[in-house]
């Protein structure tokens, strides 16, 4: 691990949070806009499905090379160069109408995310002291959720009032904002010769607890993403809810994540561990299983808030756990591998959800997805050691402060 030995650089944390909010808002703004463009042009579910796959698959496939790049290259250079490339791609998207070209350009954008996401994640431990990492992670996660809440509504308004080009141009501007963030953040990492970086190897399977955590989170994410498909049928058809109630239910999980991210930031560092991750996964899945028994859609709102609180706390907990157990020189690879596993699991959940929704009742599917996640979390409990984790070697410890500019 590599935390600053000086005071935490909260100005950098706020810049990272702003970059996260702008980036997430821009990405969802583009995704929602492009889905509406394809639907309004008369293209079917295959085109929309291709769009979703293009937005997720490169992050999974490029995890290994992207992680090595993040650990070797200067973080500021990566954020600036990749951000400019993404802005150019998004600018092209604003003027393209062919579905195949749209999907191809979205895949290029996703290739950029495979680099920028672990770059920002790996920078965070270098901005703050170990005791402040949970709070800093909570702020960044919360900023991302704010962007997530704003984007869909903003896309709907802009597409309805001004057409698709304006939101896509705004997305291009969001990548330029990420470039500005990269230039302003003082904390830096990377820019080391390849042999020095390779001296610190990273293998996920070498740390049993990290491996258990990744598998458990991925299994639950697969189920949660499948529920994103099931719940529209469960809420609207099985429970007979109006579109207004459906909107409130959909927003309630994100509200819970906001609460969980901010609240968990104040949890003592000693309580954050892989076992805590399993506890939070269990809580999230229990909320889903309970939701499957609901007789009215209104009951889903408090249950989804509870599940979201566990989800928000989980995001903070996994960030702190990875940063604490992995040497600083391998943070890029660690966050890339973890992100790819979770992203791939989510993609798998979306793929299998469609056929299942055609074959089974929505209530059964929601209950099944929650139960499968719950069983996965509980099955991992015996695999986690009870002794406290051993602090990993940091490799070239004398070079830690070289990651900080200024």
mmCIF file of C-alpha atoms in Angstrom:
data_model
loop_
_atom_site.group_PDB
_atom_site.id
_atom_site.type_symbol
_atom_site.label_atom_id
_atom_site.label_comp_id
_atom_site.label_asym_id
_atom_site.label_seq_id
_atom_site.Cartn_x
_atom_site.Cartn_y
_atom_site.Cartn_z
ATOM 1 C CA UNK A 1 0.000 0.000 0.000
ATOM 2 C CA UNK A 2 1.104 3.577 -0.514
ATOM 3 C CA UNK A 3 -0.449 6.359 1.506
ATOM 4 C CA UNK A 4 0.949 9.855 1.845
ATOM 5 C CA UNK A 5 3.018 10.358 4.983
ATOM 6 C CA UNK A 6 2.082 14.039 5.091
ATOM 7 C CA UNK A 7 -1.363 15.549 5.623
ATOM 8 C CA UNK A 8 -4.132 14.271 3.381
ATOM 9 C CA UNK A 9 -4.509 16.291 0.191
ATOM 10 C CA UNK A 10 -8.242 17.003 0.307
ATOM 11 C CA UNK A 11 -8.009 19.430 -2.620
ATOM 12 C CA UNK A 12 -6.928 16.492 -4.786
ATOM 13 C CA UNK A 13 -9.720 14.329 -3.367
ATOM 14 C CA UNK A 14 -12.287 16.998 -4.255
ATOM 15 C CA UNK A 15 -10.869 17.238 -7.773
ATOM 16 C CA UNK A 16 -11.047 13.446 -8.121
ATOM 17 C CA UNK A 17 -14.646 13.516 -6.856
ATOM 18 C CA UNK A 18 -15.553 16.251 -9.351
ATOM 19 C CA UNK A 19 -13.910 14.276 -12.141
ATOM 20 C CA UNK A 20 -15.809 11.161 -11.105
ATOM 21 C CA UNK A 21 -19.158 12.981 -11.047
ATOM 22 C CA UNK A 22 -18.590 14.642 -14.421
ATOM 23 C CA UNK A 23 -17.298 11.434 -16.013
ATOM 24 C CA UNK A 24 -20.149 9.236 -14.753
ATOM 25 C CA UNK A 25 -22.750 11.835 -15.716
ATOM 26 C CA UNK A 26 -21.248 12.186 -19.178
ATOM 27 C CA UNK A 27 -21.013 8.432 -19.759
ATOM 28 C CA UNK A 28 -24.616 7.780 -18.710
ATOM 29 C CA UNK A 29 -25.787 10.833 -20.627
ATOM 30 C CA UNK A 30 -24.251 9.366 -23.794
ATOM 31 C CA UNK A 31 -25.508 5.813 -23.110
ATOM 32 C CA UNK A 32 -29.078 6.967 -22.456
ATOM 33 C CA UNK A 33 -29.029 9.283 -25.477
ATOM 34 C CA UNK A 34 -27.702 6.607 -27.827
ATOM 35 C CA UNK A 35 -30.234 4.042 -26.597
ATOM 36 C CA UNK A 36 -32.999 6.561 -27.334
ATOM 37 C CA UNK A 37 -31.488 7.306 -30.760
ATOM 38 C CA UNK A 38 -31.462 3.625 -31.713
ATOM 39 C CA UNK A 39 -34.992 3.065 -30.416
ATOM 40 C CA UNK A 40 -36.430 6.121 -32.197
ATOM 41 C CA UNK A 41 -34.726 5.114 -35.459
ATOM 42 C CA UNK A 42 -36.615 1.827 -35.388
ATOM 43 C CA UNK A 43 -33.716 -0.449 -34.428
ATOM 44 C CA UNK A 44 -34.667 -3.363 -32.207
ATOM 45 C CA UNK A 45 -33.359 -4.964 -29.067
ATOM 46 C CA UNK A 46 -30.352 -6.449 -30.851
ATOM 47 C CA UNK A 47 -28.930 -2.987 -31.546
ATOM 48 C CA UNK A 48 -29.527 -1.794 -27.971
ATOM 49 C CA UNK A 49 -28.033 -5.019 -26.613
ATOM 50 C CA UNK A 50 -24.981 -4.489 -28.825
ATOM 51 C CA UNK A 51 -24.640 -0.984 -27.431
ATOM 52 C CA UNK A 52 -24.645 -2.291 -23.845
ATOM 53 C CA UNK A 53 -22.127 -5.015 -24.664
ATOM 54 C CA UNK A 54 -19.841 -2.518 -26.430
ATOM 55 C CA UNK A 55 -19.923 -0.292 -23.334
ATOM 56 C CA UNK A 56 -18.891 -3.126 -20.994
ATOM 57 C CA UNK A 57 -16.888 -5.800 -22.807
ATOM 58 C CA UNK A 58 -13.646 -3.841 -23.501
ATOM 59 C CA UNK A 59 -13.258 -3.047 -19.793
ATOM 60 C CA UNK A 60 -13.244 -6.783 -19.077
ATOM 61 C CA UNK A 61 -11.037 -7.840 -21.979
ATOM 62 C CA UNK A 62 -8.420 -5.100 -21.508
ATOM 63 C CA UNK A 63 -8.011 -5.475 -17.732
ATOM 64 C CA UNK A 64 -4.519 -7.004 -17.815
ATOM 65 C CA UNK A 65 -2.812 -4.668 -20.323
ATOM 66 C CA UNK A 66 -4.640 -1.621 -18.969
ATOM 67 C CA UNK A 67 -3.550 -2.444 -15.419
ATOM 68 C CA UNK A 68 0.100 -2.764 -16.453
ATOM 69 C CA UNK A 69 -0.138 0.533 -18.334
ATOM 70 C CA UNK A 70 -1.630 2.309 -15.314
ATOM 71 C CA UNK A 71 1.201 1.047 -13.078
ATOM 72 C CA UNK A 72 3.972 2.006 -15.521
ATOM 73 C CA UNK A 73 2.867 5.261 -17.155
ATOM 74 C CA UNK A 74 2.575 8.694 -15.587
ATOM 75 C CA UNK A 75 -0.984 9.107 -14.291
ATOM 76 C CA UNK A 76 -1.270 12.703 -15.471
ATOM 77 C CA UNK A 77 -0.223 11.760 -18.997
ATOM 78 C CA UNK A 78 -2.758 8.933 -19.082
ATOM 79 C CA UNK A 79 -5.651 11.108 -17.930
ATOM 80 C CA UNK A 80 -4.803 13.876 -20.394
ATOM 81 C CA UNK A 81 -4.074 11.758 -23.485
ATOM 82 C CA UNK A 82 -6.902 9.265 -23.002
ATOM 83 C CA UNK A 83 -9.331 12.028 -22.032
ATOM 84 C CA UNK A 84 -8.567 13.957 -25.226
ATOM 85 C CA UNK A 85 -9.008 10.784 -27.301
ATOM 86 C CA UNK A 86 -12.366 10.074 -25.642
ATOM 87 C CA UNK A 87 -13.522 13.639 -26.287
ATOM 88 C CA UNK A 88 -12.667 13.198 -29.977
ATOM 89 C CA UNK A 89 -14.554 9.888 -30.153
ATOM 90 C CA UNK A 90 -17.603 11.388 -28.458
ATOM 91 C CA UNK A 91 -17.496 14.350 -30.837
ATOM 92 C CA UNK A 92 -17.643 11.881 -33.730
ATOM 93 C CA UNK A 93 -20.592 10.109 -32.069
ATOM 94 C CA UNK A 94 -22.576 13.343 -32.216
ATOM 95 C CA UNK A 95 -22.526 13.185 -36.018
ATOM 96 C CA UNK A 96 -22.866 9.425 -36.668
ATOM 97 C CA UNK A 97 -26.190 7.717 -37.375
ATOM 98 C CA UNK A 98 -25.248 4.200 -38.524
ATOM 99 C CA UNK A 99 -25.826 1.643 -35.722
ATOM 100 C CA UNK A 100 -22.642 -0.303 -36.493
ATOM 101 C CA UNK A 101 -20.517 2.849 -36.290
ATOM 102 C CA UNK A 102 -22.258 3.920 -33.081
ATOM 103 C CA UNK A 103 -21.502 0.567 -31.443
ATOM 104 C CA UNK A 104 -17.879 0.666 -32.651
ATOM 105 C CA UNK A 105 -17.328 4.197 -31.289
ATOM 106 C CA UNK A 106 -18.920 3.259 -27.959
ATOM 107 C CA UNK A 107 -16.477 0.341 -27.760
ATOM 108 C CA UNK A 108 -13.605 2.811 -28.280
ATOM 109 C CA UNK A 109 -14.944 4.977 -25.451
ATOM 110 C CA UNK A 110 -15.047 1.904 -23.238
ATOM 111 C CA UNK A 111 -11.393 1.156 -24.077
ATOM 112 C CA UNK A 112 -10.572 4.571 -22.626
ATOM 113 C CA UNK A 113 -12.557 3.835 -19.482
ATOM 114 C CA UNK A 114 -10.517 0.656 -19.016
ATOM 115 C CA UNK A 115 -7.538 2.994 -18.445
ATOM 116 C CA UNK A 116 -9.002 6.066 -16.719
ATOM 117 C CA UNK A 117 -11.082 4.216 -14.107
ATOM 118 C CA UNK A 118 -8.164 2.278 -12.508
ATOM 119 C CA UNK A 119 -5.933 5.344 -12.885
ATOM 120 C CA UNK A 120 -8.237 7.432 -10.687
ATOM 121 C CA UNK A 121 -8.774 4.542 -8.255
ATOM 122 C CA UNK A 122 -5.037 3.946 -7.889
ATOM 123 C CA UNK A 123 -4.384 7.654 -7.305
ATOM 124 C CA UNK A 124 -6.726 7.893 -4.310
ATOM 125 C CA UNK A 125 -4.514 6.053 -1.743
ATOM 126 C CA UNK A 126 -1.660 8.430 -2.600
ATOM 127 C CA UNK A 127 -3.809 11.472 -1.825
ATOM 128 C CA UNK A 128 -4.656 10.647 1.783
ATOM 129 C CA UNK A 129 -3.377 9.018 4.937
ATOM 130 C CA UNK A 130 -4.527 5.456 5.612
ATOM 131 C CA UNK A 131 -6.954 6.629 8.295
ATOM 132 C CA UNK A 132 -8.651 8.993 5.817
ATOM 133 C CA UNK A 133 -9.015 6.593 2.879
ATOM 134 C CA UNK A 134 -12.553 5.466 3.762
ATOM 135 C CA UNK A 135 -13.737 9.077 4.005
ATOM 136 C CA UNK A 136 -12.035 10.007 0.727
ATOM 137 C CA UNK A 137 -13.422 6.958 -1.034
ATOM 138 C CA UNK A 138 -16.898 7.767 0.274
ATOM 139 C CA UNK A 139 -16.696 11.284 -1.162
ATOM 140 C CA UNK A 140 -15.602 10.032 -4.582
ATOM 141 C CA UNK A 141 -18.239 7.272 -4.645
ATOM 142 C CA UNK A 142 -20.934 9.742 -3.629
ATOM 143 C CA UNK A 143 -19.901 12.166 -6.371
ATOM 144 C CA UNK A 144 -20.236 9.377 -8.912
ATOM 145 C CA UNK A 145 -23.729 8.579 -7.658
ATOM 146 C CA UNK A 146 -24.776 12.209 -7.994
ATOM 147 C CA UNK A 147 -23.684 12.062 -11.617
ATOM 148 C CA UNK A 148 -25.578 8.803 -12.025
ATOM 149 C CA UNK A 149 -28.780 10.333 -10.668
ATOM 150 C CA UNK A 150 -28.574 13.440 -12.847
ATOM 151 C CA UNK A 151 -27.674 11.833 -16.190
ATOM 152 C CA UNK A 152 -30.844 9.879 -17.172
ATOM 153 C CA UNK A 153 -33.229 12.761 -16.444
ATOM 154 C CA UNK A 154 -30.922 15.239 -18.178
ATOM 155 C CA UNK A 155 -30.684 12.978 -21.244
ATOM 156 C CA UNK A 156 -34.451 12.679 -21.475
ATOM 157 C CA UNK A 157 -34.954 16.442 -21.299
ATOM 158 C CA UNK A 158 -32.160 17.301 -23.740
ATOM 159 C CA UNK A 159 -33.106 14.664 -26.325
ATOM 160 C CA UNK A 160 -36.752 15.713 -26.135
ATOM 161 C CA UNK A 161 -36.027 19.428 -26.431
ATOM 162 C CA UNK A 162 -32.873 19.652 -28.542
ATOM 163 C CA UNK A 163 -32.260 16.285 -30.145
ATOM 164 C CA UNK A 164 -29.416 13.821 -29.634
ATOM 165 C CA UNK A 165 -26.478 15.975 -30.724
ATOM 166 C CA UNK A 166 -26.472 18.371 -27.754
ATOM 167 C CA UNK A 167 -26.150 15.707 -24.996
ATOM 168 C CA UNK A 168 -23.405 13.954 -26.979
ATOM 169 C CA UNK A 169 -21.508 17.217 -27.327
ATOM 170 C CA UNK A 170 -21.912 17.720 -23.579
ATOM 171 C CA UNK A 171 -20.423 14.263 -23.065
ATOM 172 C CA UNK A 172 -17.421 15.299 -25.188
ATOM 173 C CA UNK A 173 -17.063 18.353 -22.955
ATOM 174 C CA UNK A 174 -17.146 16.084 -19.880
ATOM 175 C CA UNK A 175 -14.034 14.307 -21.135
ATOM 176 C CA UNK A 176 -12.302 17.652 -21.540
ATOM 177 C CA UNK A 177 -13.237 18.352 -17.919
ATOM 178 C CA UNK A 178 -11.553 15.057 -16.982
ATOM 179 C CA UNK A 179 -8.437 16.275 -18.804
ATOM 180 C CA UNK A 180 -8.516 19.450 -16.691
ATOM 181 C CA UNK A 181 -8.827 17.349 -13.532
ATOM 182 C CA UNK A 182 -5.808 15.305 -14.601
ATOM 183 C CA UNK A 183 -3.765 18.479 -15.038
ATOM 184 C CA UNK A 184 -4.836 19.997 -11.714
ATOM 185 C CA UNK A 185 -4.379 16.975 -9.433
ATOM 186 C CA UNK A 186 -0.986 17.241 -7.720
ATOM 187 C CA UNK A 187 -0.779 13.592 -6.691
ATOM 188 C CA UNK A 188 0.909 11.482 -9.345
ATOM 189 C CA UNK A 189 2.042 7.904 -9.750
ATOM 190 C CA UNK A 190 3.757 5.770 -12.376
ATOM 191 C CA UNK A 191 6.459 7.059 -14.731
ATOM 192 C CA UNK A 192 8.819 4.296 -13.574
ATOM 193 C CA UNK A 193 10.950 1.976 -15.723
ATOM 194 C CA UNK A 194 9.207 -1.298 -16.503
ATOM 195 C CA UNK A 195 11.713 -3.551 -14.651
ATOM 196 C CA UNK A 196 11.101 -1.666 -11.378
ATOM 197 C CA UNK A 197 7.335 -2.074 -11.700
ATOM 198 C CA UNK A 198 7.642 -5.728 -12.649
ATOM 199 C CA UNK A 199 9.697 -6.352 -9.477
ATOM 200 C CA UNK A 200 6.365 -6.115 -7.652
ATOM 201 C CA UNK A 201 4.196 -8.848 -9.102
ATOM 202 C CA UNK A 202 0.467 -9.020 -8.603
ATOM 203 C CA UNK A 203 -1.606 -12.170 -8.867
ATOM 204 C CA UNK A 204 -5.144 -12.031 -7.555
ATOM 205 C CA UNK A 205 -5.100 -15.713 -6.675
ATOM 206 C CA UNK A 206 -1.992 -15.190 -4.520
ATOM 207 C CA UNK A 207 -4.111 -13.328 -1.944
ATOM 208 C CA UNK A 208 -6.860 -15.711 -0.954
ATOM 209 C CA UNK A 209 -8.985 -13.094 0.791
ATOM 210 C CA UNK A 210 -8.880 -10.703 -2.168
ATOM 211 C CA UNK A 211 -9.766 -13.602 -4.447
ATOM 212 C CA UNK A 212 -12.700 -14.544 -2.223
ATOM 213 C CA UNK A 213 -13.870 -10.923 -2.101
ATOM 214 C CA UNK A 214 -13.719 -10.530 -5.884
ATOM 215 C CA UNK A 215 -15.593 -13.770 -6.561
ATOM 216 C CA UNK A 216 -18.283 -12.949 -3.993
ATOM 217 C CA UNK A 217 -18.828 -9.406 -5.258
ATOM 218 C CA UNK A 218 -18.882 -10.576 -8.889
ATOM 219 C CA UNK A 219 -21.476 -13.256 -8.115
ATOM 220 C CA UNK A 220 -23.767 -10.772 -6.382
ATOM 221 C CA UNK A 221 -23.311 -8.145 -9.116
ATOM 222 C CA UNK A 222 -24.376 -10.697 -11.735
ATOM 223 C CA UNK A 223 -27.627 -11.209 -9.834
ATOM 224 C CA UNK A 224 -28.212 -7.505 -9.202
ATOM 225 C CA UNK A 225 -27.710 -6.669 -12.885
ATOM 226 C CA UNK A 226 -30.158 -9.397 -13.827
ATOM 227 C CA UNK A 227 -32.675 -7.831 -11.442
ATOM 228 C CA UNK A 228 -32.350 -4.587 -13.407
ATOM 229 C CA UNK A 229 -34.091 -6.479 -16.211
ATOM 230 C CA UNK A 230 -36.565 -8.371 -14.020
ATOM 231 C CA UNK A 231 -37.759 -5.489 -11.866
ATOM 232 C CA UNK A 232 -39.612 -3.588 -14.578
ATOM 233 C CA UNK A 233 -41.869 -6.626 -15.073
ATOM 234 C CA UNK A 234 -42.068 -7.311 -11.334
ATOM 235 C CA UNK A 235 -43.005 -3.751 -10.399
ATOM 236 C CA UNK A 236 -45.245 -2.866 -13.327
ATOM 237 C CA UNK A 237 -46.956 -6.204 -14.031
ATOM 238 C CA UNK A 238 -46.802 -8.384 -10.905
ATOM 239 C CA UNK A 239 -47.333 -5.553 -8.393
ATOM 240 C CA UNK A 240 -49.383 -3.348 -10.750
ATOM 241 C CA UNK A 241 -47.492 -0.131 -9.977
ATOM 242 C CA UNK A 242 -47.833 3.099 -11.939
ATOM 243 C CA UNK A 243 -44.948 4.587 -13.892
ATOM 244 C CA UNK A 244 -44.546 7.212 -11.163
ATOM 245 C CA UNK A 245 -44.141 4.586 -8.434
ATOM 246 C CA UNK A 246 -41.782 2.668 -10.691
ATOM 247 C CA UNK A 247 -39.618 5.781 -10.995
ATOM 248 C CA UNK A 248 -39.507 6.231 -7.211
ATOM 249 C CA UNK A 249 -38.530 2.587 -6.710
ATOM 250 C CA UNK A 250 -35.790 2.830 -9.330
ATOM 251 C CA UNK A 251 -34.348 5.930 -7.636
ATOM 252 C CA UNK A 252 -34.488 4.491 -4.108
ATOM 253 C CA UNK A 253 -31.501 2.139 -4.558
ATOM 254 C CA UNK A 254 -29.312 5.066 -5.640
ATOM 255 C CA UNK A 255 -30.555 7.096 -2.654
ATOM 256 C CA UNK A 256 -29.474 4.252 -0.385
ATOM 257 C CA UNK A 257 -26.065 4.157 -2.053
ATOM 258 C CA UNK A 258 -25.617 7.855 -1.348
ATOM 259 C CA UNK A 259 -26.410 7.294 2.325
ATOM 260 C CA UNK A 260 -24.204 4.209 2.548
ATOM 261 C CA UNK A 261 -21.211 5.813 0.842
ATOM 262 C CA UNK A 262 -21.232 8.864 3.088
ATOM 263 C CA UNK A 263 -22.088 6.972 6.276
ATOM 264 C CA UNK A 264 -19.507 4.217 5.857
ATOM 265 C CA UNK A 265 -16.800 6.813 5.312
ATOM 266 C CA UNK A 266 -16.853 7.385 9.087
ATOM 267 C CA UNK A 267 -16.448 3.711 10.041
ATOM 268 C CA UNK A 268 -13.151 3.029 11.887
ATOM 269 C CA UNK A 269 -10.467 1.685 9.599
ATOM 270 C CA UNK A 270 -9.941 -1.418 11.753
ATOM 271 C CA UNK A 271 -13.482 -2.633 10.935
ATOM 272 C CA UNK A 272 -12.956 -2.562 7.172
ATOM 273 C CA UNK A 273 -12.005 -6.020 5.929
ATOM 274 C CA UNK A 274 -12.989 -8.786 3.545
ATOM 275 C CA UNK A 275 -15.314 -10.138 6.223
ATOM 276 C CA UNK A 276 -17.076 -6.767 6.281
ATOM 277 C CA UNK A 277 -17.480 -7.010 2.501
ATOM 278 C CA UNK A 278 -19.248 -10.359 2.930
ATOM 279 C CA UNK A 279 -21.513 -8.897 5.617
ATOM 280 C CA UNK A 280 -22.508 -6.024 3.307
ATOM 281 C CA UNK A 281 -23.130 -8.409 0.397
ATOM 282 C CA UNK A 282 -25.362 -10.493 2.652
ATOM 283 C CA UNK A 283 -27.339 -7.425 3.718
ATOM 284 C CA UNK A 284 -27.834 -6.312 0.125
ATOM 285 C CA UNK A 285 -29.075 -9.757 -0.955
ATOM 286 C CA UNK A 286 -31.390 -10.089 2.054
ATOM 287 C CA UNK A 287 -33.107 -6.871 0.960
ATOM 288 C CA UNK A 288 -33.677 -8.355 -2.509
ATOM 289 C CA UNK A 289 -35.030 -11.642 -1.118
ATOM 290 C CA UNK A 290 -37.397 -9.707 1.160
ATOM 291 C CA UNK A 291 -38.514 -7.599 -1.803
ATOM 292 C CA UNK A 292 -39.631 -10.745 -3.630
ATOM 293 C CA UNK A 293 -42.273 -11.278 -0.913
ATOM 294 C CA UNK A 294 -43.743 -7.758 -1.247
ATOM 295 C CA UNK A 295 -47.453 -7.437 -1.933
ATOM 296 C CA UNK A 296 -47.272 -3.799 -3.032
ATOM 297 C CA UNK A 297 -44.605 -1.761 -4.828
ATOM 298 C CA UNK A 298 -44.428 0.771 -1.981
ATOM 299 C CA UNK A 299 -42.690 -1.829 0.195
ATOM 300 C CA UNK A 300 -39.838 -1.975 -2.293
ATOM 301 C CA UNK A 301 -38.785 1.612 -1.610
ATOM 302 C CA UNK A 302 -37.480 1.058 1.979
ATOM 303 C CA UNK A 303 -36.072 -2.340 1.014
ATOM 304 C CA UNK A 304 -34.247 -0.904 -1.996
ATOM 305 C CA UNK A 305 -32.870 1.905 0.198
ATOM 306 C CA UNK A 306 -31.515 -0.710 2.640
ATOM 307 C CA UNK A 307 -29.964 -2.660 -0.224
ATOM 308 C CA UNK A 308 -28.498 0.543 -1.645
ATOM 309 C CA UNK A 309 -26.981 1.495 1.721
ATOM 310 C CA UNK A 310 -25.183 -1.856 1.804
ATOM 311 C CA UNK A 311 -24.129 -1.338 -1.830
ATOM 312 C CA UNK A 312 -22.719 2.148 -1.162
ATOM 313 C CA UNK A 313 -20.831 0.964 1.905
ATOM 314 C CA UNK A 314 -19.539 -2.003 -0.112
ATOM 315 C CA UNK A 315 -17.977 0.284 -2.738
ATOM 316 C CA UNK A 316 -16.021 2.131 -0.055
ATOM 317 C CA UNK A 317 -15.030 -1.090 1.693
ATOM 318 C CA UNK A 318 -13.662 -2.771 -1.439
ATOM 319 C CA UNK A 319 -11.606 0.303 -2.378
ATOM 320 C CA UNK A 320 -10.018 0.492 1.076
ATOM 321 C CA UNK A 321 -9.421 -3.267 1.196
ATOM 322 C CA UNK A 322 -7.658 -3.396 -2.176
ATOM 323 C CA UNK A 323 -5.548 -0.328 -1.408
ATOM 324 C CA UNK A 324 -4.533 -1.790 1.958
ATOM 325 C CA UNK A 325 -3.637 -5.307 0.831
ATOM 326 C CA UNK A 326 -1.879 -4.612 -2.481
ATOM 327 C CA UNK A 327 1.570 -2.981 -2.906
ATOM 328 C CA UNK A 328 1.377 0.562 -4.268
ATOM 329 C CA UNK A 329 3.232 -0.345 -7.460
ATOM 330 C CA UNK A 330 0.500 -2.866 -8.331
ATOM 331 C CA UNK A 331 -2.562 -0.756 -7.514
ATOM 332 C CA UNK A 332 -3.370 -0.190 -11.189
ATOM 333 C CA UNK A 333 -3.360 -3.910 -11.934
ATOM 334 C CA UNK A 334 -5.363 -4.714 -8.813
ATOM 335 C CA UNK A 335 -8.134 -2.203 -9.513
ATOM 336 C CA UNK A 336 -8.207 -3.226 -13.197
ATOM 337 C CA UNK A 337 -8.576 -6.930 -12.429
ATOM 338 C CA UNK A 338 -11.217 -6.326 -9.774
ATOM 339 C CA UNK A 339 -13.146 -3.924 -12.000
ATOM 340 C CA UNK A 340 -12.991 -6.319 -14.945
ATOM 341 C CA UNK A 341 -14.317 -9.210 -12.864
ATOM 342 C CA UNK A 342 -17.239 -7.145 -11.576
ATOM 343 C CA UNK A 343 -17.951 -5.631 -15.005
ATOM 344 C CA UNK A 344 -17.847 -9.057 -16.662
ATOM 345 C CA UNK A 345 -20.183 -10.516 -14.067
ATOM 346 C CA UNK A 346 -22.620 -7.648 -14.573
ATOM 347 C CA UNK A 347 -22.530 -8.207 -18.328
ATOM 348 C CA UNK A 348 -23.215 -11.919 -17.817
ATOM 349 C CA UNK A 349 -26.207 -11.046 -15.628
ATOM 350 C CA UNK A 350 -27.664 -8.823 -18.345
ATOM 351 C CA UNK A 351 -27.147 -11.469 -21.029
ATOM 352 C CA UNK A 352 -28.868 -14.309 -19.156
ATOM 353 C CA UNK A 353 -31.651 -12.113 -17.784
ATOM 354 C CA UNK A 354 -33.436 -11.707 -21.129
ATOM 355 C CA UNK A 355 -34.108 -15.406 -21.814
ATOM 356 C CA UNK A 356 -34.989 -16.041 -18.161
ATOM 357 C CA UNK A 357 -37.537 -13.209 -18.193
ATOM 358 C CA UNK A 358 -39.332 -15.001 -21.031
ATOM 359 C CA UNK A 359 -39.554 -18.303 -19.169
ATOM 360 C CA UNK A 360 -40.318 -17.554 -15.492
ATOM 361 C CA UNK A 361 -42.518 -15.340 -13.343
ATOM 362 C CA UNK A 362 -40.884 -12.048 -12.296
ATOM 363 C CA UNK A 363 -41.352 -12.723 -8.565
ATOM 364 C CA UNK A 364 -39.574 -16.063 -8.875
ATOM 365 C CA UNK A 365 -36.708 -14.466 -10.790
ATOM 366 C CA UNK A 366 -36.214 -11.668 -8.235
ATOM 367 C CA UNK A 367 -36.249 -14.181 -5.382
ATOM 368 C CA UNK A 368 -33.889 -16.517 -7.239
ATOM 369 C CA UNK A 369 -31.377 -13.777 -8.044
ATOM 370 C CA UNK A 370 -31.357 -12.564 -4.424
ATOM 371 C CA UNK A 371 -31.047 -16.102 -3.061
ATOM 372 C CA UNK A 372 -28.180 -16.977 -5.408
ATOM 373 C CA UNK A 373 -26.264 -13.883 -4.327
ATOM 374 C CA UNK A 374 -26.961 -14.644 -0.670
ATOM 375 C CA UNK A 375 -25.703 -18.221 -1.032
ATOM 376 C CA UNK A 376 -22.568 -16.990 -2.824
ATOM 377 C CA UNK A 377 -21.776 -14.537 -0.018
ATOM 378 C CA UNK A 378 -22.407 -17.080 2.732
ATOM 379 C CA UNK A 379 -20.378 -19.778 0.939
ATOM 380 C CA UNK A 380 -17.349 -17.463 0.977
ATOM 381 C CA UNK A 381 -17.441 -16.872 4.746
ATOM 382 C CA UNK A 382 -15.524 -20.061 5.707
ATOM 383 C CA UNK A 383 -12.839 -19.227 3.118
ATOM 384 C CA UNK A 384 -11.803 -16.010 4.876
ATOM 385 C CA UNK A 385 -9.062 -16.362 7.463
ATOM 386 C CA UNK A 386 -9.779 -15.151 10.963
ATOM 387 C CA UNK A 387 -6.332 -13.735 11.662
ATOM 388 C CA UNK A 388 -5.688 -10.073 10.719
ATOM 389 C CA UNK A 389 -4.229 -9.533 7.234
ATOM 390 C CA UNK A 390 -0.481 -9.207 6.850
ATOM 391 C CA UNK A 391 0.665 -5.857 5.471
ATOM 392 C CA UNK A 392 1.983 -6.502 1.956
ATOM 393 C CA UNK A 393 5.483 -5.490 0.933
ATOM 394 C CA UNK A 394 5.604 -2.193 -0.888
ATOM 395 C CA UNK A 395 8.578 -3.039 -3.074
ATOM 396 C CA UNK A 396 10.533 0.196 -3.590
ATOM 397 C CA UNK A 397 9.282 1.880 -0.452
ATOM 398 C CA UNK A 398 11.712 4.755 -0.733
ATOM 399 C CA UNK A 399 10.069 5.786 -4.002
ATOM 400 C CA UNK A 400 6.564 6.222 -2.611
ATOM 401 C CA UNK A 401 6.859 9.987 -2.253
ATOM 402 C CA UNK A 402 8.119 10.249 -5.835
ATOM 403 C CA UNK A 403 4.503 9.709 -6.892
ATOM 404 C CA UNK A 404 3.553 13.114 -5.501
ATOM 405 C CA UNK A 405 4.156 16.166 -7.638
ATOM 406 C CA UNK A 406 5.099 19.513 -6.157
#
